[in-house]
Amino acid sequence: MPETLPKKESLAFKVFTNLTFWVLIAIICAILLGHFEPEKAVKMEFIGKWFINIIKVFIAPIIFLTIVLGISGMGDLKKVGRIGVKSLVYFEIVTTFALAIGVAVAMLIKPGKIDRSGLSVQDPSKYVSGKTDFDWLQFFAENLTLQVLIAAIIVGIALNYYRKRQQVVDVLYVCSKYVFLALKLVMYLAPLGAFGGMAYTIGKFGLHTLLPLGKLMLTMYITMGLFVFLILGTILRYYKVRILDFLNYIKTELLLVLGTSSSESALPNLMEKLEKMGCSKSVVGLVVPTGYSFNLDGTSIYLSMAVIFLAQLYDVHLTFGEILTVIGLLMITSKGAAGVTGSGFIVLASTLTAIHKIPVEGLAFLLGVDKFMSEARAITNFIGNGVAAIVISKNEGEFMEIEEEPA
């Protein structure tokens, strides 16, 4: 009997220190305030904007550091030559396909559609340019995000040819560590951001605005499920591996990812199991860690769908060219967005800032359900990286067939 008391206290401690719990409480409070005291709720908008403005401060340094460290790490890929190239090609093809699926499903189901008018944009000129001709030079000159991306790519490539590359990388890694630590601390303010954004939305537009959030969550989970079983399942079947067998083989790791909402939590176990399954140790050691930055299937689906969702929410029409621009930007900015709390919002904020058409303030509205979709993103990313290691091993003839199939 005395032994059960600490367990109960421990459970209560975990609940009350869980960020998702406080985000949920903030959302409930915001909904109640917005419904019963709409005038007061509308005044809470500044809290949501304040949180988003803090997040925007991290855009440039995080994009720069993740891209530079990712590209400079390709120095290791040269050691395995052909495998490295195949891995990157595979990553880019699959993640681009995931981005396209996210856009296609969001445009088909339209989870962000409320009515014909959508949420109003207070200052349309702030987001929509009156010019019909698209000027790439002006587009680049006015977007800090793109400038940082180009600079990061150049620096990353240059570092691969610098003799003291590792010293610079070590410094950048330390900088990245502290920047992400600061972002993690800022994300503790997420309940305030969720409260401000949700209270304003409900107070100004009514309870019916909750319907799009529910539709987005349902659409996201269904899309990621279809992606795993149809797309990744088809890829594995080509290499004579059944997706259900593989999922059953890593079920313990999947539960760990589900519990922590982070695909990195089960990284060591996944690598060990892939080797026992028959994958080459060298391929696993290269593909899986690299995939955590370059092969983010779940994150790609979420990001592309979220951009289209916000466009629908604000009744902003995106041309085919702008949709391609979104996909192109996300192909780059989504790299390195896994496993770090709040990094998905950095990617979304940077993308919305770059296309300069959809209000960045919409992120406060999206924040309300983001925590509840993180599990789906993490699990899809996790499965995708396991599949990538199997595919590359099989393709390279470095998969040692075992007599018994994984159970």
Short mmCIF file of C-alpha atoms in Angstrom, two decimals:
data_model
loop_
_atom_site.label_atom_id
_atom_site.label_comp_id
_atom_site.label_asym_id
_atom_site.label_seq_id
_atom_site.Cartn_x
_atom_site.Cartn_y
_atom_site.Cartn_z
CA MET A 1 0.00 0.00 0.00
CA PRO A 2 2.70 2.57 0.88
CA GLU A 3 4.43 1.82 -2.44
CA THR A 4 1.43 2.92 -4.53
CA LEU A 5 1.33 6.48 -3.18
CA PRO A 6 4.56 7.68 -4.85
CA LYS A 7 3.30 6.26 -8.15
CA LYS A 8 0.11 8.33 -7.88
CA GLU A 9 2.09 11.42 -7.00
CA SER A 10 4.40 10.72 -9.92
CA LEU A 11 1.45 10.41 -12.31
CA ALA A 12 -0.03 13.70 -11.09
CA PHE A 13 3.35 15.36 -11.43
CA LYS A 14 3.69 14.13 -15.02
CA VAL A 15 0.20 15.38 -15.91
CA PHE A 16 0.65 18.85 -14.42
CA THR A 17 4.11 19.30 -15.95
CA ASN A 18 3.01 18.12 -19.40
CA LEU A 19 2.89 20.99 -21.91
CA THR A 20 0.08 19.34 -23.88
CA PHE A 21 -2.08 19.34 -20.74
CA TRP A 22 -1.67 23.09 -20.28
CA VAL A 23 -2.25 23.79 -23.97
CA LEU A 24 -5.50 21.84 -23.68
CA ILE A 25 -6.51 23.77 -20.55
CA ALA A 26 -5.69 27.05 -22.32
CA ILE A 27 -7.80 26.05 -25.33
CA ILE A 28 -10.79 25.16 -23.12
CA CYS A 29 -10.50 28.46 -21.24
CA ALA A 30 -10.20 30.36 -24.52
CA ILE A 31 -13.29 28.64 -25.96
CA LEU A 32 -15.32 29.44 -22.85
CA LEU A 33 -14.16 33.05 -22.81
CA GLY A 34 -14.79 33.46 -26.53
CA HIS A 35 -18.30 32.06 -26.26
CA PHE A 36 -19.50 33.80 -23.10
CA GLU A 37 -17.43 37.02 -23.21
CA PRO A 38 -16.64 37.62 -26.91
CA GLU A 39 -15.65 41.27 -26.45
CA LYS A 40 -13.04 40.41 -23.82
CA ALA A 41 -11.88 37.43 -25.86
CA VAL A 42 -11.19 39.56 -28.94
CA LYS A 43 -8.90 41.75 -26.83
CA MET A 44 -6.74 38.68 -26.11
CA GLU A 45 -5.46 38.78 -29.70
CA PHE A 46 -2.30 40.61 -28.62
CA ILE A 47 -1.19 37.56 -26.58
CA GLY A 48 -1.30 35.29 -29.63
CA LYS A 49 0.51 37.89 -31.76
CA TRP A 50 3.12 38.38 -29.05
CA PHE A 51 3.88 34.66 -28.99
CA ILE A 52 4.11 34.48 -32.80
CA ASN A 53 6.45 37.49 -32.89
CA ILE A 54 8.79 35.73 -30.44
CA ILE A 55 8.73 32.60 -32.60
CA LYS A 56 9.58 34.66 -35.70
CA VAL A 57 12.82 35.81 -34.03
CA PHE A 58 14.11 32.23 -34.28
CA ILE A 59 13.41 31.81 -38.01
CA ALA A 60 16.70 33.09 -39.43
CA PRO A 61 19.15 31.48 -36.96
CA ILE A 62 17.41 28.08 -36.94
CA ILE A 63 17.07 27.88 -40.71
CA PHE A 64 20.71 28.88 -41.14
CA LEU A 65 22.11 26.49 -38.53
CA THR A 66 20.05 23.43 -39.53
CA ILE A 67 20.78 23.80 -43.24
CA VAL A 68 24.52 24.50 -42.75
CA LEU A 69 24.98 21.59 -40.35
CA GLY A 70 22.96 19.31 -42.61
CA ILE A 71 24.93 20.12 -45.75
CA SER A 72 28.32 20.18 -44.02
CA GLY A 73 27.53 16.71 -42.72
CA MET A 74 27.56 15.46 -46.28
CA GLY A 75 31.30 15.19 -45.90
CA ASP A 76 30.55 11.80 -44.33
CA LEU A 77 28.42 10.81 -47.31
CA LYS A 78 31.42 11.05 -49.62
CA LYS A 79 32.98 8.11 -47.79
CA VAL A 80 30.22 5.86 -48.99
CA GLY A 81 29.83 7.60 -52.35
CA ARG A 82 27.07 5.86 -54.24
CA ILE A 83 25.06 5.02 -51.10
CA GLY A 84 25.07 8.64 -50.00
CA VAL A 85 23.82 9.88 -53.36
CA LYS A 86 21.11 7.22 -53.52
CA SER A 87 19.98 8.08 -50.00
CA LEU A 88 19.63 11.78 -50.74
CA VAL A 89 17.81 11.13 -54.01
CA TYR A 90 15.44 8.72 -52.27
CA PHE A 91 14.84 11.20 -49.42
CA GLU A 92 14.06 14.05 -51.79
CA ILE A 93 11.72 12.01 -53.99
CA VAL A 94 9.71 10.56 -51.10
CA THR A 95 9.47 13.79 -49.08
CA THR A 96 8.50 15.79 -52.17
CA PHE A 97 5.83 13.21 -52.86
CA ALA A 98 4.64 13.58 -49.24
CA LEU A 99 4.48 17.36 -49.65
CA ALA A 100 2.44 16.99 -52.83
CA ILE A 101 0.07 14.52 -51.14
CA GLY A 102 -0.47 16.94 -48.25
CA VAL A 103 -1.35 19.74 -50.68
CA ALA A 104 -3.58 17.52 -52.84
CA VAL A 105 -5.59 16.07 -49.92
CA ALA A 106 -6.01 19.49 -48.27
CA MET A 107 -7.27 21.00 -51.53
CA LEU A 108 -9.60 18.06 -52.09
CA ILE A 109 -11.15 17.86 -48.59
CA LYS A 110 -10.78 21.59 -47.80
CA PRO A 111 -10.53 21.26 -43.99
CA GLY A 112 -10.02 25.02 -43.58
CA LYS A 113 -13.21 26.10 -45.34
CA ILE A 114 -15.69 27.73 -42.97
CA ASP A 115 -17.98 29.61 -45.31
CA ARG A 116 -17.63 31.64 -48.46
CA SER A 117 -15.81 34.50 -46.80
CA GLY A 118 -13.51 32.67 -44.39
CA LEU A 119 -11.72 34.53 -41.61
CA SER A 120 -11.15 38.16 -42.45
CA VAL A 121 -7.70 39.60 -42.97
CA GLN A 122 -7.50 42.96 -41.22
CA ASP A 123 -5.03 44.45 -43.68
CA PRO A 124 -5.11 42.55 -46.99
CA SER A 125 -2.45 44.80 -48.53
CA LYS A 126 -0.03 43.51 -45.92
CA TYR A 127 -0.16 40.05 -47.42
CA VAL A 128 -1.42 40.36 -50.99
CA SER A 129 0.48 42.28 -53.62
CA GLY A 130 -1.49 44.08 -56.28
CA LYS A 131 1.01 43.13 -58.99
CA THR A 132 0.06 40.40 -61.41
CA ASP A 133 3.58 39.82 -62.74
CA PHE A 134 5.80 37.80 -60.45
CA ASP A 135 9.23 39.37 -60.04
CA TRP A 136 11.70 36.80 -58.71
CA LEU A 137 14.39 39.41 -58.00
CA GLN A 138 12.04 41.52 -55.94
CA PHE A 139 10.65 38.37 -54.31
CA PHE A 140 14.16 37.40 -53.23
CA ALA A 141 15.13 40.94 -52.15
CA GLU A 142 12.07 41.27 -49.89
CA ASN A 143 12.34 37.88 -48.22
CA LEU A 144 14.90 37.40 -45.48
CA THR A 145 14.05 33.70 -45.32
CA LEU A 146 15.20 33.03 -48.87
CA GLN A 147 18.33 35.11 -48.35
CA VAL A 148 19.19 33.07 -45.25
CA LEU A 149 18.52 29.82 -47.14
CA ILE A 150 20.86 30.77 -49.98
CA ALA A 151 23.55 31.92 -47.53
CA ALA A 152 23.21 28.68 -45.53
CA ILE A 153 23.53 26.51 -48.64
CA ILE A 154 26.64 28.38 -49.78
CA VAL A 155 28.26 28.22 -46.33
CA GLY A 156 27.35 24.53 -45.95
CA ILE A 157 28.93 23.61 -49.29
CA ALA A 158 32.00 25.75 -48.61
CA LEU A 159 32.54 24.06 -45.25
CA ASN A 160 32.91 20.69 -46.98
CA TYR A 161 36.07 22.01 -48.65
CA TYR A 162 37.50 23.78 -45.61
CA ARG A 163 40.42 22.02 -43.91
CA LYS A 164 39.29 22.97 -40.41
CA ARG A 165 35.66 22.13 -41.16
CA GLN A 166 35.13 20.12 -37.98
CA GLN A 167 36.16 23.02 -35.76
CA VAL A 168 33.60 25.30 -37.40
CA VAL A 169 30.95 22.58 -37.31
CA ASP A 170 31.58 22.04 -33.59
CA VAL A 171 31.06 25.75 -32.92
CA LEU A 172 27.90 25.82 -35.04
CA TYR A 173 26.63 22.71 -33.28
CA VAL A 174 27.04 24.40 -29.89
CA CYS A 175 25.26 27.51 -31.22
CA SER A 176 22.47 25.32 -32.59
CA LYS A 177 22.16 23.54 -29.25
CA TYR A 178 21.64 26.81 -27.37
CA VAL A 179 19.30 28.27 -30.00
CA PHE A 180 17.09 25.18 -29.81
CA LEU A 181 17.29 25.28 -26.02
CA ALA A 182 16.04 28.88 -26.11
CA LEU A 183 13.26 27.83 -28.49
CA LYS A 184 12.32 24.99 -26.15
CA LEU A 185 12.02 27.48 -23.28
CA VAL A 186 9.91 29.81 -25.42
CA MET A 187 7.60 26.91 -26.27
CA TYR A 188 6.64 26.74 -22.60
CA LEU A 189 4.68 29.89 -23.43
CA ALA A 190 2.68 27.91 -25.99
CA PRO A 191 -0.43 27.74 -23.72
CA LEU A 192 -0.51 31.55 -23.71
CA GLY A 193 -0.17 31.67 -27.49
CA ALA A 194 -2.90 29.05 -27.89
CA PHE A 195 -5.15 30.94 -25.47
CA GLY A 196 -4.71 34.29 -27.23
CA GLY A 197 -5.20 32.91 -30.73
CA MET A 198 -8.16 30.69 -29.86
CA ALA A 199 -9.92 33.26 -27.67
CA TYR A 200 -9.70 35.89 -30.42
CA THR A 201 -10.90 33.44 -33.09
CA ILE A 202 -13.89 32.15 -31.08
CA GLY A 203 -14.78 35.62 -29.79
CA LYS A 204 -14.73 37.18 -33.25
CA PHE A 205 -15.96 34.36 -35.48
CA GLY A 206 -17.89 32.01 -33.16
CA LEU A 207 -17.77 28.36 -32.08
CA HIS A 208 -18.21 27.10 -35.65
CA THR A 209 -14.52 27.85 -36.27
CA LEU A 210 -13.67 24.74 -34.20
CA LEU A 211 -15.01 22.53 -36.98
CA PRO A 212 -12.05 23.20 -39.35
CA LEU A 213 -9.57 22.24 -36.61
CA GLY A 214 -11.33 18.93 -36.07
CA LYS A 215 -11.43 18.33 -39.83
CA LEU A 216 -7.72 19.14 -40.09
CA MET A 217 -6.79 16.63 -37.37
CA LEU A 218 -8.95 13.88 -38.90
CA THR A 219 -7.65 14.61 -42.40
CA MET A 220 -4.06 14.60 -41.17
CA TYR A 221 -4.30 11.24 -39.43
CA ILE A 222 -6.08 9.61 -42.36
CA THR A 223 -3.56 11.01 -44.87
CA MET A 224 -0.56 9.82 -42.87
CA GLY A 225 -2.13 6.39 -42.43
CA LEU A 226 -2.71 6.09 -46.16
CA PHE A 227 0.84 7.27 -46.84
CA VAL A 228 2.33 4.60 -44.56
CA PHE A 229 0.26 1.68 -45.83
CA LEU A 230 -0.12 2.60 -49.50
CA ILE A 231 3.04 4.53 -50.42
CA LEU A 232 5.64 3.12 -48.02
CA GLY A 233 3.89 -0.25 -48.11
CA THR A 234 4.15 -0.36 -51.90
CA ILE A 235 7.83 0.59 -51.79
CA LEU A 236 8.56 -2.20 -49.31
CA ARG A 237 6.49 -4.72 -51.27
CA TYR A 238 8.70 -4.03 -54.29
CA TYR A 239 11.62 -5.22 -52.18
CA LYS A 240 9.61 -8.22 -50.91
CA VAL A 241 8.98 -6.92 -47.39
CA ARG A 242 5.46 -6.60 -46.01
CA ILE A 243 4.66 -3.32 -44.23
CA LEU A 244 2.59 -5.08 -41.54
CA ASP A 245 5.49 -7.42 -40.74
CA PHE A 246 7.83 -4.48 -40.41
CA LEU A 247 5.43 -2.51 -38.19
CA ASN A 248 4.95 -5.55 -35.99
CA TYR A 249 8.72 -5.96 -35.76
CA ILE A 250 9.20 -2.39 -34.45
CA LYS A 251 5.97 -2.18 -32.40
CA THR A 252 7.83 -1.51 -29.12
CA GLU A 253 9.69 1.42 -30.68
CA LEU A 254 6.45 2.75 -32.18
CA LEU A 255 4.87 2.80 -28.72
CA LEU A 256 7.89 4.69 -27.39
CA VAL A 257 7.57 7.27 -30.17
CA LEU A 258 3.83 7.54 -29.49
CA GLY A 259 4.44 8.17 -25.80
CA THR A 260 7.16 10.77 -26.26
CA SER A 261 5.92 12.42 -29.51
CA SER A 262 9.53 12.32 -30.69
CA SER A 263 10.96 9.98 -33.30
CA GLU A 264 14.45 10.53 -31.90
CA SER A 265 13.55 8.77 -28.65
CA ALA A 266 13.67 5.37 -30.34
CA LEU A 267 16.55 6.06 -32.75
CA PRO A 268 19.14 3.71 -31.14
CA ASN A 269 16.64 0.85 -30.88
CA LEU A 270 15.54 1.28 -34.49
CA MET A 271 19.11 1.11 -35.77
CA GLU A 272 19.78 -2.01 -33.73
CA LYS A 273 16.65 -3.76 -34.96
CA LEU A 274 17.31 -2.85 -38.59
CA GLU A 275 20.76 -4.46 -38.32
CA LYS A 276 19.24 -7.59 -36.76
CA MET A 277 16.69 -7.63 -39.55
CA GLY A 278 19.49 -7.89 -42.08
CA CYS A 279 20.37 -4.33 -43.08
CA SER A 280 24.06 -3.48 -43.43
CA LYS A 281 25.50 -1.72 -40.36
CA SER A 282 27.21 0.90 -42.54
CA VAL A 283 23.98 1.64 -44.44
CA VAL A 284 21.93 1.89 -41.25
CA GLY A 285 24.56 4.13 -39.65
CA LEU A 286 24.39 6.50 -42.61
CA VAL A 287 20.76 6.41 -43.74
CA VAL A 288 18.86 6.58 -40.43
CA PRO A 289 20.67 9.53 -38.76
CA THR A 290 20.75 11.44 -42.07
CA GLY A 291 17.08 10.66 -42.57
CA TYR A 292 16.21 12.43 -39.33
CA SER A 293 17.12 15.68 -41.08
CA PHE A 294 16.38 14.90 -44.73
CA ASN A 295 13.63 12.27 -44.72
CA LEU A 296 10.67 13.69 -42.81
CA ASP A 297 7.59 12.19 -44.44
CA GLY A 298 5.13 12.94 -41.65
CA THR A 299 6.42 16.46 -41.13
CA SER A 300 6.24 17.12 -44.88
CA ILE A 301 2.59 16.05 -45.05
CA TYR A 302 1.74 18.17 -42.01
CA LEU A 303 3.54 21.31 -43.19
CA SER A 304 2.10 21.35 -46.72
CA MET A 305 -1.39 20.59 -45.43
CA ALA A 306 -1.11 23.28 -42.74
CA VAL A 307 -0.20 25.98 -45.29
CA ILE A 308 -3.18 25.09 -47.49
CA PHE A 309 -5.40 24.88 -44.39
CA LEU A 310 -4.47 28.42 -43.33
CA ALA A 311 -5.00 29.71 -46.87
CA GLN A 312 -8.50 28.21 -46.84
CA LEU A 313 -9.16 29.54 -43.35
CA TYR A 314 -8.44 33.11 -44.47
CA ASP A 315 -10.02 32.56 -47.90
CA VAL A 316 -6.71 33.34 -49.62
CA HIS A 317 -6.49 32.02 -53.17
CA LEU A 318 -3.14 30.49 -54.06
CA THR A 319 -2.23 30.22 -57.71
CA PHE A 320 -0.65 27.08 -59.12
CA GLY A 321 2.70 28.89 -59.23
CA GLU A 322 2.38 29.91 -55.58
CA ILE A 323 1.55 26.33 -54.58
CA LEU A 324 4.67 25.15 -56.39
CA THR A 325 6.62 27.87 -54.55
CA VAL A 326 5.26 26.58 -51.23
CA ILE A 327 6.31 23.02 -52.08
CA GLY A 328 9.73 24.25 -53.22
CA LEU A 329 10.29 26.23 -50.04
CA LEU A 330 9.15 23.36 -47.84
CA MET A 331 11.49 20.98 -49.68
CA ILE A 332 14.32 23.03 -48.19
CA THR A 333 12.98 24.51 -44.95
CA SER A 334 11.47 21.22 -43.72
CA LYS A 335 14.92 19.64 -43.50
CA GLY A 336 16.01 19.45 -39.87
CA ALA A 337 12.53 20.04 -38.47
CA ALA A 338 12.18 16.71 -36.68
CA GLY A 339 12.47 15.99 -32.98
CA VAL A 340 12.63 19.61 -31.82
CA THR A 341 9.63 21.15 -30.09
CA GLY A 342 8.45 24.24 -31.96
CA SER A 343 10.62 23.71 -35.03
CA GLY A 344 7.55 22.92 -37.13
CA PHE A 345 6.23 26.38 -36.35
CA ILE A 346 9.54 27.90 -37.39
CA VAL A 347 9.22 26.17 -40.76
CA LEU A 348 5.60 27.26 -41.17
CA ALA A 349 6.39 30.82 -40.12
CA SER A 350 9.32 31.04 -42.52
CA THR A 351 7.21 29.65 -45.39
CA LEU A 352 4.29 31.99 -44.75
CA THR A 353 6.69 34.91 -44.43
CA ALA A 354 8.34 34.02 -47.73
CA ILE A 355 5.16 33.74 -49.80
CA HIS A 356 3.89 36.95 -48.14
CA LYS A 357 0.22 36.20 -48.70
CA ILE A 358 -1.16 34.19 -45.78
CA PRO A 359 -1.25 35.90 -42.34
CA VAL A 360 1.47 34.50 -40.08
CA GLU A 361 -0.86 35.23 -37.15
CA GLY A 362 -2.86 32.18 -38.26
CA LEU A 363 -0.22 30.04 -36.55
CA ALA A 364 -1.72 30.98 -33.17
CA PHE A 365 -4.97 29.38 -34.31
CA LEU A 366 -3.16 26.28 -35.55
CA LEU A 367 -1.20 26.00 -32.30
CA GLY A 368 -4.33 24.81 -30.58
CA VAL A 369 -4.22 21.37 -32.22
CA ASP A 370 -0.56 21.09 -33.18
CA LYS A 371 0.38 19.19 -30.04
CA PHE A 372 -2.28 16.59 -30.79
CA MET A 373 -0.89 15.90 -34.26
CA SER A 374 2.75 15.60 -33.21
CA GLU A 375 2.38 11.87 -32.52
CA ALA A 376 1.23 11.19 -36.09
CA ARG A 377 4.14 13.21 -37.50
CA ALA A 378 6.72 11.49 -35.29
CA ILE A 379 5.46 7.97 -36.04
CA THR A 380 5.30 8.61 -39.80
CA ASN A 381 8.83 10.06 -39.77
CA PHE A 382 10.04 7.08 -37.75
CA ILE A 383 8.52 4.48 -40.07
CA GLY A 384 9.76 6.37 -43.13
CA ASN A 385 13.36 6.26 -41.95
CA GLY A 386 13.16 2.55 -41.22
CA VAL A 387 11.77 1.92 -44.70
CA ALA A 388 14.54 4.07 -46.23
CA ALA A 389 17.26 1.94 -44.57
CA ILE A 390 15.67 -1.26 -45.87
CA VAL A 391 15.28 0.15 -49.39
CA ILE A 392 18.88 1.38 -49.63
CA SER A 393 20.25 -1.85 -48.16
CA LYS A 394 18.22 -3.97 -50.58
CA ASN A 395 19.10 -1.75 -53.53
CA GLU A 396 22.81 -1.93 -52.73
CA GLY A 397 22.74 -5.69 -52.18
CA GLU A 398 23.78 -5.12 -48.57
CA PHE A 399 20.74 -6.78 -47.03
CA MET A 400 21.55 -10.15 -45.52
CA GLU A 401 18.47 -12.33 -45.77
CA ILE A 402 17.60 -14.09 -42.53
CA GLU A 403 15.85 -17.40 -42.34
CA GLU A 404 13.05 -16.27 -40.05
CA GLU A 405 10.92 -13.27 -40.88
CA PRO A 406 10.67 -10.64 -38.10
CA ALA A 407 7.72 -11.41 -35.87
#
